[in-house]
Amino acid sequence: MNVAVQGTKEFSDYNVFMRAMGVALSECNDGEFNVYTAGPATINSFTAEFCNLSEQGLKRRNIKVKFFKVPPSWIEDNFEEINYLAFLSTPNQRPSKLVASAELNGVEVGIFRY
């Protein structure tokens, strides 16, 4: 499963991020969990930490986890490979253009706010 993650600069709640990853993992059934993070820096850090800390536990469940830092344009150019997009923000912020593009391309989108 290929998951794209993007958020806003104001987003900083790791628990909400973990809920987003839990939702994405619940749909993983192919033995691979690849996370493509499109920033900003806080989201990239959360993604790296999640993948590094959960690697052994997922390996026991026969799931390989990897993460990649990519620009938003890469995700937009490769929607055919993306199964799920998690967008993280604070309550009053609008979703990014990437969310609209994902919906137009038939990618399942999860918007997580706190």
Coordinates of C-alpha atoms in Angstrom, one line a residue:
M1 CA 0.0 0.0 0.0
N2 CA 1.2 3.5 -0.9
V3 CA 0.2 6.3 1.4
A4 CA 0.8 10.0 0.8
V5 CA 1.0 12.4 3.8
Q6 CA 0.8 16.1 3.7
G7 CA -0.1 18.7 6.3
T8 CA 0.0 22.4 7.2
K9 CA 2.8 24.3 8.9
E10 CA 0.6 24.8 12.0
F11 CA -0.1 21.1 12.5
S12 CA 1.8 19.7 15.5
D13 CA -0.3 16.9 17.2
Y14 CA 1.5 13.6 17.0
N15 CA -1.6 11.7 18.4
V16 CA -3.7 12.9 15.5
F17 CA -0.9 11.9 13.1
M18 CA -0.8 8.4 14.7
R19 CA -4.6 8.1 14.2
A20 CA -4.1 8.9 10.5
M21 CA -1.5 6.2 10.2
G22 CA -3.7 3.8 12.0
V23 CA -6.5 4.4 9.5
A24 CA -4.1 3.9 6.6
L25 CA -2.6 0.7 8.1
S26 CA -6.0 -0.8 8.7
E27 CA -6.4 -0.9 4.9
C28 CA -2.9 -2.4 4.3
N29 CA -3.2 -6.0 3.0
D30 CA -0.4 -6.4 0.6
G31 CA 2.6 -6.7 3.0
E32 CA 4.1 -3.3 2.1
F33 CA 3.4 0.0 3.6
N34 CA 5.2 2.8 1.8
V35 CA 4.7 6.4 3.1
Y36 CA 5.4 9.3 0.8
T37 CA 5.6 12.5 2.9
A38 CA 5.2 15.9 1.2
G39 CA 6.0 18.1 4.2
P40 CA 6.2 20.4 5.9
A41 CA 9.2 19.6 8.2
T42 CA 7.0 18.6 11.2
I43 CA 5.0 16.1 9.1
N44 CA 8.3 14.7 7.6
S45 CA 9.7 14.2 11.2
F46 CA 6.5 12.5 12.4
T47 CA 6.6 10.2 9.4
A48 CA 10.2 9.3 9.9
E49 CA 9.6 8.6 13.6
F50 CA 6.5 6.5 13.0
C51 CA 8.2 4.4 10.3
N52 CA 11.4 3.9 12.4
L53 CA 9.6 3.0 15.6
S54 CA 7.0 0.7 14.1
E55 CA 9.3 -1.1 11.8
Q56 CA 9.9 -4.1 14.0
G57 CA 6.3 -4.5 15.1
L58 CA 5.1 -4.4 11.5
K59 CA 7.8 -6.8 10.4
R60 CA 6.3 -9.3 12.9
R61 CA 3.0 -8.9 11.0
N62 CA 4.8 -9.5 7.7
I63 CA 4.5 -5.8 6.7
K64 CA 7.5 -3.9 5.4
V65 CA 7.5 -0.2 6.1
K66 CA 9.4 2.5 4.2
F67 CA 9.2 6.2 3.9
F68 CA 10.2 8.7 1.3
K69 CA 10.4 12.5 1.4
V70 CA 8.9 13.8 -1.9
P71 CA 7.7 17.2 -3.1
P72 CA 3.9 17.6 -3.5
S73 CA 4.4 17.7 -7.3
W74 CA 5.8 14.1 -7.2
I75 CA 2.6 12.9 -5.5
E76 CA 0.4 14.8 -8.0
D77 CA 2.4 13.2 -10.9
N78 CA 2.1 9.7 -9.5
F79 CA -1.5 9.4 -8.2
E80 CA -1.9 6.1 -10.0
E81 CA 0.5 4.6 -7.5
I82 CA -1.1 6.2 -4.4
N83 CA -3.8 4.3 -2.5
Y84 CA -4.5 6.8 0.3
L85 CA -3.8 10.5 1.1
A86 CA -3.8 11.7 4.7
F87 CA -4.0 15.5 5.1
L88 CA -3.3 16.9 8.6
S89 CA -4.3 20.4 9.7
T90 CA -5.8 22.6 12.4
P91 CA -9.6 23.0 12.3
N92 CA -9.9 26.3 10.5
Q93 CA -7.5 25.6 7.7
R94 CA -8.5 24.6 4.2
P95 CA -7.2 21.5 2.5
S96 CA -4.4 21.9 0.0
K97 CA -4.6 21.7 -3.7
L98 CA -3.2 18.2 -3.5
V99 CA -6.4 17.0 -1.7
A100 CA -8.6 18.3 -4.5
S101 CA -6.3 16.7 -7.1
A102 CA -6.4 13.4 -5.2
E103 CA -10.2 13.4 -5.1
L104 CA -10.3 14.1 -8.8
N105 CA -8.0 11.2 -9.5
G106 CA -10.0 8.7 -7.4
V107 CA -7.6 8.5 -4.5
E108 CA -9.1 7.9 -1.1
V109 CA -8.5 11.0 1.1
G110 CA -8.5 11.3 4.9
I111 CA -8.6 14.8 6.5
F112 CA -7.5 14.8 10.1
R113 CA -7.9 18.0 12.2
Y114 CA -7.4 18.8 15.8

